[in-house]
DNA sequence: AAACAATATAAGAATATGCTTATATATCGG
DNA sequence: CCGATATATAAGCATATTCTTATATTGTTT
């Protein structure tokens, strides 16, 4: 793999918020609104982060009605699975979202 | 591993020059002057890059006389070996250095 | 000790990044 | 088609990054 693509990939990974997003997507696919809810950030900020992840081919997007769901991709990167294992568990965050009745609203 | 340390690690990896340095160190330990020679960059620029790698605990330094040799570390990161495998081979660069008689000067 | 060699650090300038607010686009339901 | 909802993009500002040049530090050699 060439240095430019690899550097872009790691630039995308070099941000705490984007790492949290990946850790969340490891649990399950989420739409932007759900990420906004969990991360407590503005919607544009979240959109800009997922865009970077998509440009680095670390996530894929899938439109479903008026929502856009993001899911892990990373198939370009042989180290991706190994990397994912180092991410802290975010099950709690997902649980909290569900407890507050804000998961499953998107469909 | 916590998000802050992981983000710092990937920030350090998110630069083409630093990736090249790691790819070179994968071949063998090198001192700053050798890196300067191969990378065709100024000495302070190279020093600043290796410092970032060291702060992220991706390389270790070892003083040997008036030279400082750098070598791969990364033992904090379970994905490190897997990551290293994605780096382009730099054997040619090392060969070129030796061919020009600029390797082995440091000792 | 003085001169030299290798490396590190500091300060400043140019560019990149990440946020905010405002606005545009896309889809759904009536 | 229209209003509402979800998401994306744009512009501007604050901070971070990376280079350059100048200088400091560390170790060697005479």
PDB file of C-alpha atoms (C1' of nucleotides) in Angstrom:
ATOM      1  CA  UNK A   1       0.000   0.000   0.000  1.00  0.00           C
ATOM      2  CA  UNK A   2       1.373   3.434  -0.779  1.00  0.00           C
ATOM      3  CA  UNK A   3       2.468   5.946   1.827  1.00  0.00           C
ATOM      4  CA  UNK A   4      -0.061   8.583   0.794  1.00  0.00           C
ATOM      5  CA  UNK A   5      -3.105   6.398   1.246  1.00  0.00           C
ATOM      6  CA  UNK A   6      -1.724   4.962   4.440  1.00  0.00           C
ATOM      7  CA  UNK A   7      -1.051   8.424   5.837  1.00  0.00           C
ATOM      8  CA  UNK A   8      -4.572   9.580   4.943  1.00  0.00           C
ATOM      9  CA  UNK A   9      -5.994   6.520   6.644  1.00  0.00           C
ATOM     10  CA  UNK A  10      -4.078   7.214   9.830  1.00  0.00           C
ATOM     11  CA  UNK A  11      -4.879  10.904   9.734  1.00  0.00           C
ATOM     12  CA  UNK A  12      -8.512   9.828   9.795  1.00  0.00           C
ATOM     13  CA  UNK A  13      -7.777   7.582  12.759  1.00  0.00           C
ATOM     14  CA  UNK A  14      -5.854  10.315  14.561  1.00  0.00           C
ATOM     15  CA  UNK A  15      -8.819  11.927  16.236  1.00  0.00           C
ATOM     16  CA  UNK A  16     -10.542  10.920  19.418  1.00  0.00           C
ATOM     17  CA  UNK A  17     -14.047  11.587  18.160  1.00  0.00           C
ATOM     18  CA  UNK A  18     -13.527   9.505  15.031  1.00  0.00           C
ATOM     19  CA  UNK A  19     -12.112   6.669  17.092  1.00  0.00           C
ATOM     20  CA  UNK A  20     -15.202   6.786  19.266  1.00  0.00           C
ATOM     21  CA  UNK A  21     -17.373   6.642  16.154  1.00  0.00           C
ATOM     22  CA  UNK A  22     -15.546   3.554  14.933  1.00  0.00           C
ATOM     23  CA  UNK A  23     -15.845   1.953  18.358  1.00  0.00           C
ATOM     24  CA  UNK A  24     -19.584   2.617  18.287  1.00  0.00           C
ATOM     25  CA  UNK A  25     -19.970   1.233  14.781  1.00  0.00           C
ATOM     26  CA  UNK A  26     -18.180  -1.874  15.935  1.00  0.00           C
ATOM     27  CA  UNK A  27     -21.209  -2.535  18.139  1.00  0.00           C
ATOM     28  CA  UNK A  28     -23.733  -1.844  15.408  1.00  0.00           C
ATOM     29  CA  UNK A  29     -24.574   0.325  12.423  1.00  0.00           C
ATOM     30  CA  UNK A  30     -25.784   3.761  13.391  1.00  0.00           C
ATOM     31  CA  UNK A  31     -27.271   6.774  11.654  1.00  0.00           C
ATOM     32  CA  UNK A  32     -25.972  10.290  12.036  1.00  0.00           C
ATOM     33  CA  UNK A  33     -28.680  11.340  14.463  1.00  0.00           C
ATOM     34  CA  UNK A  34     -27.818   8.494  16.792  1.00  0.00           C
ATOM     35  CA  UNK A  35     -24.159   9.433  16.700  1.00  0.00           C
ATOM     36  CA  UNK A  36     -25.086  13.033  17.480  1.00  0.00           C
ATOM     37  CA  UNK A  37     -27.093  11.807  20.454  1.00  0.00           C
ATOM     38  CA  UNK A  38     -24.313   9.629  21.845  1.00  0.00           C
ATOM     39  CA  UNK A  39     -21.417  11.941  21.170  1.00  0.00           C
ATOM     40  CA  UNK A  40     -23.210  15.069  22.346  1.00  0.00           C
ATOM     41  CA  UNK A  41     -21.880  17.015  19.419  1.00  0.00           C
ATOM     42  CA  UNK A  42     -23.571  19.164  16.801  1.00  0.00           C
ATOM     43  CA  UNK A  43     -24.869  17.408  13.694  1.00  0.00           C
ATOM     44  CA  UNK A  44     -22.494  19.185  11.280  1.00  0.00           C
ATOM     45  CA  UNK A  45     -19.505  18.255  13.408  1.00  0.00           C
ATOM     46  CA  UNK A  46     -20.523  14.609  13.313  1.00  0.00           C
ATOM     47  CA  UNK A  47     -21.238  14.716   9.579  1.00  0.00           C
ATOM     48  CA  UNK A  48     -17.788  16.116   8.941  1.00  0.00           C
ATOM     49  CA  UNK A  49     -16.179  13.366  10.975  1.00  0.00           C
ATOM     50  CA  UNK A  50     -18.005  10.555   9.218  1.00  0.00           C
ATOM     51  CA  UNK A  51     -17.153  12.138   5.898  1.00  0.00           C
ATOM     52  CA  UNK A  52     -13.462  11.882   6.740  1.00  0.00           C
ATOM     53  CA  UNK A  53     -13.900   8.278   7.738  1.00  0.00           C
ATOM     54  CA  UNK A  54     -15.705   7.572   4.498  1.00  0.00           C
ATOM     55  CA  UNK A  55     -13.082   9.331   2.392  1.00  0.00           C
ATOM     56  CA  UNK A  56     -10.457   7.174   4.072  1.00  0.00           C
ATOM     57  CA  UNK A  57     -12.613   4.139   3.222  1.00  0.00           C
ATOM     58  CA  UNK A  58     -12.914   3.185   6.856  1.00  0.00           C
ATOM     59  CA  UNK A  59     -16.715   3.298   6.862  1.00  0.00           C
ATOM     60  CA  UNK A  60     -19.448   2.896   4.288  1.00  0.00           C
ATOM     61  CA  UNK A  61     -22.697   4.779   4.083  1.00  0.00           C
ATOM     62  CA  UNK A  62     -26.085   3.391   3.211  1.00  0.00           C
ATOM     63  CA  UNK A  63     -29.103   5.558   2.788  1.00  0.00           C
ATOM     64  CA  UNK A  64     -32.298   4.173   4.242  1.00  0.00           C
ATOM     65  CA  UNK A  65     -35.227   6.481   3.775  1.00  0.00           C
ATOM     66  CA  UNK A  66     -34.359   9.839   5.197  1.00  0.00           C
ATOM     67  CA  UNK A  67     -31.577   8.366   7.301  1.00  0.00           C
ATOM     68  CA  UNK A  68     -28.017   7.563   6.406  1.00  0.00           C
ATOM     69  CA  UNK A  69     -26.508   4.624   8.198  1.00  0.00           C
ATOM     70  CA  UNK A  70     -22.808   4.156   8.614  1.00  0.00           C
ATOM     71  CA  UNK A  71     -21.047   0.855   9.010  1.00  0.00           C
ATOM     72  CA  UNK A  72     -17.452  -0.276   9.285  1.00  0.00           C
ATOM     73  CA  UNK A  73     -15.547  -0.926   6.100  1.00  0.00           C
ATOM     74  CA  UNK A  74     -11.755  -0.905   6.212  1.00  0.00           C
ATOM     75  CA  UNK A  75     -11.338  -3.802   3.823  1.00  0.00           C
ATOM     76  CA  UNK A  76      -8.448  -1.914   2.205  1.00  0.00           C
ATOM     77  CA  UNK A  77      -6.481  -2.250   5.405  1.00  0.00           C
ATOM     78  CA  UNK A  78      -5.157  -5.622   6.518  1.00  0.00           C
ATOM     79  CA  UNK A  79      -4.544  -4.287  10.024  1.00  0.00           C
ATOM     80  CA  UNK A  80      -8.101  -3.048  10.448  1.00  0.00           C
ATOM     81  CA  UNK A  81      -9.506  -5.975  12.416  1.00  0.00           C
ATOM     82  CA  UNK A  82      -6.487  -6.033  14.642  1.00  0.00           C
ATOM     83  CA  UNK A  83      -6.878  -2.298  15.154  1.00  0.00           C
ATOM     84  CA  UNK A  84     -10.565  -2.604  16.016  1.00  0.00           C
ATOM     85  CA  UNK A  85      -9.759  -4.936  18.846  1.00  0.00           C
ATOM     86  CA  UNK A  86      -7.840  -2.175  20.623  1.00  0.00           C
ATOM     87  CA  UNK A  87     -10.897   0.086  20.779  1.00  0.00           C
ATOM     88  CA  UNK A  88     -12.628   0.364  24.144  1.00  0.00           C
ATOM     89  CA  UNK A  89     -15.986  -1.346  24.403  1.00  0.00           C
ATOM     90  CA  UNK A  90     -18.910   0.997  23.767  1.00  0.00           C
ATOM     91  CA  UNK A  91     -21.738  -1.356  24.607  1.00  0.00           C
ATOM     92  CA  UNK A  92     -22.730   0.920  27.468  1.00  0.00           C
ATOM     93  CA  UNK A  93     -23.233   3.886  25.162  1.00  0.00           C
ATOM     94  CA  UNK A  94     -25.464   1.854  22.886  1.00  0.00           C
ATOM     95  CA  UNK A  95     -27.417   0.576  25.876  1.00  0.00           C
ATOM     96  CA  UNK A  96     -27.921   4.090  27.130  1.00  0.00           C
ATOM     97  CA  UNK A  97     -29.229   5.132  23.728  1.00  0.00           C
ATOM     98  CA  UNK A  98     -31.713   2.286  23.749  1.00  0.00           C
ATOM     99  CA  UNK A  99     -32.704   2.926  27.348  1.00  0.00           C
ATOM    100  CA  UNK A 100     -33.570   6.466  26.383  1.00  0.00           C
ATOM    101  CA  UNK A 101     -35.739   5.118  23.576  1.00  0.00           C
ATOM    102  CA  UNK A 102     -33.648   6.808  20.947  1.00  0.00           C
ATOM    103  CA  UNK A 103     -32.495   3.714  19.144  1.00  0.00           C
ATOM    104  CA  UNK A 104     -34.688   2.198  16.481  1.00  0.00           C
ATOM    105  CA  UNK A 105     -36.317   5.523  15.790  1.00  0.00           C
ATOM    106  CA  UNK A 106     -34.620   5.468  12.403  1.00  0.00           C
ATOM    107  CA  UNK A 107     -36.684   3.233  10.173  1.00  0.00           C
TER     108      UNK A 107
ATOM    109  CA  UNK B   1      -6.553   1.126  25.509  1.00  0.00           C
ATOM    110  CA  UNK B   2      -7.972   4.593  25.985  1.00  0.00           C
ATOM    111  CA  UNK B   3      -9.082   6.868  23.178  1.00  0.00           C
ATOM    112  CA  UNK B   4      -6.571   9.599  23.962  1.00  0.00           C
ATOM    113  CA  UNK B   5      -3.508   7.410  23.715  1.00  0.00           C
ATOM    114  CA  UNK B   6      -4.857   5.682  20.620  1.00  0.00           C
ATOM    115  CA  UNK B   7      -5.573   9.006  18.957  1.00  0.00           C
ATOM    116  CA  UNK B   8      -2.072  10.256  19.741  1.00  0.00           C
ATOM    117  CA  UNK B   9      -0.599   7.077  18.340  1.00  0.00           C
ATOM    118  CA  UNK B  10      -2.530   7.454  15.104  1.00  0.00           C
ATOM    119  CA  UNK B  11      -1.745  11.139  14.855  1.00  0.00           C
ATOM    120  CA  UNK B  12       1.880  10.107  14.893  1.00  0.00           C
ATOM    121  CA  UNK B  13       1.163   7.582  12.139  1.00  0.00           C
ATOM    122  CA  UNK B  14      -0.782  10.116  10.106  1.00  0.00           C
ATOM    123  CA  UNK B  15       2.174  11.605   8.299  1.00  0.00           C
ATOM    124  CA  UNK B  16       3.888  10.327   5.196  1.00  0.00           C
ATOM    125  CA  UNK B  17       7.391  11.135   6.385  1.00  0.00           C
ATOM    126  CA  UNK B  18       6.900   9.345   9.690  1.00  0.00           C
ATOM    127  CA  UNK B  19       5.501   6.315   7.906  1.00  0.00           C
ATOM    128  CA  UNK B  20       8.592   6.265   5.727  1.00  0.00           C
ATOM    129  CA  UNK B  21      10.772   6.422   8.826  1.00  0.00           C
ATOM    130  CA  UNK B  22       8.986   3.435  10.331  1.00  0.00           C
ATOM    131  CA  UNK B  23       9.280   1.526   7.065  1.00  0.00           C
ATOM    132  CA  UNK B  24      13.018   2.239   7.056  1.00  0.00           C
ATOM    133  CA  UNK B  25      13.430   1.183  10.679  1.00  0.00           C
ATOM    134  CA  UNK B  26      11.664  -2.037   9.825  1.00  0.00           C
ATOM    135  CA  UNK B  27      14.703  -2.855   7.686  1.00  0.00           C
ATOM    136  CA  UNK B  28      17.222  -1.886  10.330  1.00  0.00           C
ATOM    137  CA  UNK B  29      18.052   0.560  13.091  1.00  0.00           C
ATOM    138  CA  UNK B  30      19.217   3.921  11.804  1.00  0.00           C
ATOM    139  CA  UNK B  31      20.677   7.085  13.246  1.00  0.00           C
ATOM    140  CA  UNK B  32      19.332  10.553  12.540  1.00  0.00           C
ATOM    141  CA  UNK B  33      22.023  11.397  10.014  1.00  0.00           C
ATOM    142  CA  UNK B  34      21.199   8.326   7.968  1.00  0.00           C
ATOM    143  CA  UNK B  35      17.530   9.221   7.975  1.00  0.00           C
ATOM    144  CA  UNK B  36      18.406  12.739   6.866  1.00  0.00           C
ATOM    145  CA  UNK B  37      20.421  11.262   4.005  1.00  0.00           C
ATOM    146  CA  UNK B  38      17.667   8.934   2.842  1.00  0.00           C
ATOM    147  CA  UNK B  39      14.732  11.260   3.322  1.00  0.00           C
ATOM    148  CA  UNK B  40      16.467  14.283   1.835  1.00  0.00           C
ATOM    149  CA  UNK B  41      15.131  16.490   4.571  1.00  0.00           C
ATOM    150  CA  UNK B  42      16.786  18.909   6.961  1.00  0.00           C
ATOM    151  CA  UNK B  43      18.142  17.470  10.197  1.00  0.00           C
ATOM    152  CA  UNK B  44      15.782  19.434  12.476  1.00  0.00           C
ATOM    153  CA  UNK B  45      12.770  18.268  10.474  1.00  0.00           C
ATOM    154  CA  UNK B  46      13.848  14.664  10.879  1.00  0.00           C
ATOM    155  CA  UNK B  47      14.583  15.123  14.584  1.00  0.00           C
ATOM    156  CA  UNK B  48      11.124  16.536  15.121  1.00  0.00           C
ATOM    157  CA  UNK B  49       9.536  13.606  13.363  1.00  0.00           C
ATOM    158  CA  UNK B  50      11.393  10.984  15.345  1.00  0.00           C
ATOM    159  CA  UNK B  51      10.527  12.843  18.516  1.00  0.00           C
ATOM    160  CA  UNK B  52       6.842  12.487  17.730  1.00  0.00           C
ATOM    161  CA  UNK B  53       7.303   8.809  17.063  1.00  0.00           C
ATOM    162  CA  UNK B  54       9.126   8.418  20.340  1.00  0.00           C
ATOM    163  CA  UNK B  55       6.489  10.344  22.291  1.00  0.00           C
ATOM    164  CA  UNK B  56       3.885   8.022  20.825  1.00  0.00           C
ATOM    165  CA  UNK B  57       6.077   5.099  21.934  1.00  0.00           C
ATOM    166  CA  UNK B  58       6.376   3.792  18.401  1.00  0.00           C
ATOM    167  CA  UNK B  59      10.166   3.958  18.375  1.00  0.00           C
ATOM    168  CA  UNK B  60      12.907   3.830  20.972  1.00  0.00           C
ATOM    169  CA  UNK B  61      16.144   5.743  20.985  1.00  0.00           C
ATOM    170  CA  UNK B  62      19.545   4.495  21.991  1.00  0.00           C
ATOM    171  CA  UNK B  63      22.546   6.735  22.217  1.00  0.00           C
ATOM    172  CA  UNK B  64      25.760   5.266  20.883  1.00  0.00           C
ATOM    173  CA  UNK B  65      28.658   7.652  21.085  1.00  0.00           C
ATOM    174  CA  UNK B  66      27.721  10.846  19.375  1.00  0.00           C
ATOM    175  CA  UNK B  67      24.973   9.129  17.428  1.00  0.00           C
ATOM    176  CA  UNK B  68      21.428   8.371  18.406  1.00  0.00           C
ATOM    177  CA  UNK B  69      19.954   5.257  16.891  1.00  0.00           C
ATOM    178  CA  UNK B  70      16.263   4.710  16.543  1.00  0.00           C
ATOM    179  CA  UNK B  71      14.525   1.359  16.453  1.00  0.00           C
ATOM    180  CA  UNK B  72      10.933   0.174  16.299  1.00  0.00           C
ATOM    181  CA  UNK B  73       9.030  -0.197  19.517  1.00  0.00           C
ATOM    182  CA  UNK B  74       5.246  -0.204  19.430  1.00  0.00           C
ATOM    183  CA  UNK B  75       4.846  -2.869  22.079  1.00  0.00           C
ATOM    184  CA  UNK B  76       1.939  -0.864  23.520  1.00  0.00           C
ATOM    185  CA  UNK B  77      -0.030  -1.516  20.375  1.00  0.00           C
ATOM    186  CA  UNK B  78      -1.322  -4.985  19.601  1.00  0.00           C
ATOM    187  CA  UNK B  79      -1.942  -3.998  15.982  1.00  0.00           C
ATOM    188  CA  UNK B  80       1.600  -2.785  15.438  1.00  0.00           C
ATOM    189  CA  UNK B  81       3.037  -5.860  13.732  1.00  0.00           C
ATOM    190  CA  UNK B  82       0.016  -6.161  11.526  1.00  0.00           C
ATOM    191  CA  UNK B  83       0.361  -2.472  10.680  1.00  0.00           C
ATOM    192  CA  UNK B  84       4.054  -2.831   9.846  1.00  0.00           C
ATOM    193  CA  UNK B  85       3.268  -5.432   7.234  1.00  0.00           C
ATOM    194  CA  UNK B  86       1.325  -2.874   5.215  1.00  0.00           C
ATOM    195  CA  UNK B  87       4.340  -0.601   4.838  1.00  0.00           C
ATOM    196  CA  UNK B  88       6.061  -0.624   1.451  1.00  0.00           C
ATOM    197  CA  UNK B  89       9.435  -2.322   1.335  1.00  0.00           C
ATOM    198  CA  UNK B  90      12.332   0.092   1.756  1.00  0.00           C
ATOM    199  CA  UNK B  91      15.187  -2.298   1.122  1.00  0.00           C
ATOM    200  CA  UNK B  92      16.137  -0.277  -1.948  1.00  0.00           C
ATOM    201  CA  UNK B  93      16.638   2.886   0.072  1.00  0.00           C
ATOM    202  CA  UNK B  94      18.897   1.112   2.517  1.00  0.00           C
ATOM    203  CA  UNK B  95      20.848  -0.440  -0.348  1.00  0.00           C
ATOM    204  CA  UNK B  96      21.306   2.956  -1.933  1.00  0.00           C
ATOM    205  CA  UNK B  97      22.629   4.327   1.352  1.00  0.00           C
ATOM    206  CA  UNK B  98      25.131   1.513   1.589  1.00  0.00           C
ATOM    207  CA  UNK B  99      26.101   1.807  -2.061  1.00  0.00           C
ATOM    208  CA  UNK B 100      26.955   5.437  -1.439  1.00  0.00           C
ATOM    209  CA  UNK B 101      29.149   4.369   1.455  1.00  0.00           C
ATOM    210  CA  UNK B 102      27.027   6.302   3.928  1.00  0.00           C
ATOM    211  CA  UNK B 103      25.943   3.369   6.022  1.00  0.00           C
ATOM    212  CA  UNK B 104      28.124   2.152   8.817  1.00  0.00           C
ATOM    213  CA  UNK B 105      29.718   5.534   9.202  1.00  0.00           C
ATOM    214  CA  UNK B 106      28.066   5.763  12.595  1.00  0.00           C
ATOM    215  CA  UNK B 107      30.189   3.778  14.998  1.00  0.00           C
TER     216      UNK B 107
ATOM    217  C1'  DA C   1      40.051  23.403  27.128  1.00  0.00           C
ATOM    218  C1'  DA C   2      38.892  24.162  22.246  1.00  0.00           C
ATOM    219  C1'  DA C   3      37.173  22.729  17.922  1.00  0.00           C
ATOM    220  C1'  DC C   4      34.306  19.619  15.707  1.00  0.00           C
ATOM    221  C1'  DA C   5      30.363  16.472  14.829  1.00  0.00           C
ATOM    222  C1'  DA C   6      25.688  14.742  15.704  1.00  0.00           C
ATOM    223  C1'  DT C   7      21.476  15.769  17.508  1.00  0.00           C
ATOM    224  C1'  DA C   8      17.920  18.528  19.962  1.00  0.00           C
ATOM    225  C1'  DT C   9      15.239  22.516  20.830  1.00  0.00           C
ATOM    226  C1'  DA C  10      13.132  27.132  19.914  1.00  0.00           C
ATOM    227  C1'  DA C  11      10.751  30.637  17.373  1.00  0.00           C
ATOM    228  C1'  DG C  12       8.234  32.043  13.520  1.00  0.00           C
ATOM    229  C1'  DA C  13       5.591  31.468   9.135  1.00  0.00           C
ATOM    230  C1'  DA C  14       2.495  28.782   6.154  1.00  0.00           C
ATOM    231  C1'  DT C  15      -0.869  25.366   5.919  1.00  0.00           C
ATOM    232  C1'  DA C  16      -4.182  22.009   7.847  1.00  0.00           C
ATOM    233  C1'  DT C  17      -7.705  20.677  11.117  1.00  0.00           C
ATOM    234  C1'  DG C  18     -11.967  20.935  13.830  1.00  0.00           C
ATOM    235  C1'  DC C  19     -15.295  23.530  15.582  1.00  0.00           C
ATOM    236  C1'  DT C  20     -19.436  26.964  14.990  1.00  0.00           C
ATOM    237  C1'  DT C  21     -23.342  29.076  12.545  1.00  0.00           C
ATOM    238  C1'  DA C  22     -25.849  29.444   8.416  1.00  0.00           C
ATOM    239  C1'  DT C  23     -27.646  27.388   4.427  1.00  0.00           C
ATOM    240  C1'  DA C  24     -28.389  23.684   0.923  1.00  0.00           C
ATOM    241  C1'  DT C  25     -30.021  19.066  -0.384  1.00  0.00           C
ATOM    242  C1'  DA C  26     -32.768  14.896   0.032  1.00  0.00           C
ATOM    243  C1'  DT C  27     -36.661  12.200   1.542  1.00  0.00           C
ATOM    244  C1'  DC C  28     -41.056  11.542   3.740  1.00  0.00           C
ATOM    245  C1'  DG C  29     -46.024  12.438   4.827  1.00  0.00           C
ATOM    246  C1'  DG C  30     -49.921  14.924   3.919  1.00  0.00           C
TER     247       DG C  30
ATOM    248  C1'  DC D   1     -46.437  20.638  -4.126  1.00  0.00           C
ATOM    249  C1'  DC D   2     -45.459  21.893   0.916  1.00  0.00           C
ATOM    250  C1'  DG D   3     -43.785  21.575   5.437  1.00  0.00           C
ATOM    251  C1'  DA D   4     -41.113  18.751   8.407  1.00  0.00           C
ATOM    252  C1'  DT D   5     -37.095  15.846   9.330  1.00  0.00           C
ATOM    253  C1'  DA D   6     -32.379  14.081   8.431  1.00  0.00           C
ATOM    254  C1'  DT D   7     -28.116  14.973   6.589  1.00  0.00           C
ATOM    255  C1'  DA D   8     -24.558  17.519   3.917  1.00  0.00           C
ATOM    256  C1'  DT D   9     -21.943  21.466   2.663  1.00  0.00           C
ATOM    257  C1'  DA D  10     -19.916  26.186   3.128  1.00  0.00           C
ATOM    258  C1'  DA D  11     -17.626  29.979   5.394  1.00  0.00           C
ATOM    259  C1'  DG D  12     -15.128  31.738   9.114  1.00  0.00           C
ATOM    260  C1'  DC D  13     -12.469  31.461  13.274  1.00  0.00           C
ATOM    261  C1'  DA D  14      -9.286  29.218  16.708  1.00  0.00           C
ATOM    262  C1'  DT D  15      -5.907  25.885  17.306  1.00  0.00           C
ATOM    263  C1'  DA D  16      -2.548  22.425  15.704  1.00  0.00           C
ATOM    264  C1'  DT D  17       0.914  20.785  12.557  1.00  0.00           C
ATOM    265  C1'  DT D  18       5.096  21.048   9.818  1.00  0.00           C
ATOM    266  C1'  DC D  19       8.455  23.270   7.899  1.00  0.00           C
ATOM    267  C1'  DT D  20      12.587  26.753   8.071  1.00  0.00           C
ATOM    268  C1'  DT D  21      16.445  29.140  10.250  1.00  0.00           C
ATOM    269  C1'  DA D  22      18.956  29.956  14.301  1.00  0.00           C
ATOM    270  C1'  DT D  23      20.845  28.320  18.475  1.00  0.00           C
ATOM    271  C1'  DA D  24      21.645  24.978  22.333  1.00  0.00           C
ATOM    272  C1'  DT D  25      23.218  20.515  23.944  1.00  0.00           C
ATOM    273  C1'  DT D  26      25.962  16.335  24.062  1.00  0.00           C
ATOM    274  C1'  DG D  27      29.870  13.646  23.083  1.00  0.00           C
ATOM    275  C1'  DT D  28      34.441  13.100  20.660  1.00  0.00           C
ATOM    276  C1'  DT D  29      39.057  14.329  19.444  1.00  0.00           C
ATOM    277  C1'  DT D  30      43.191  16.732  19.681  1.00  0.00           C
TER     278       DT D  30
END
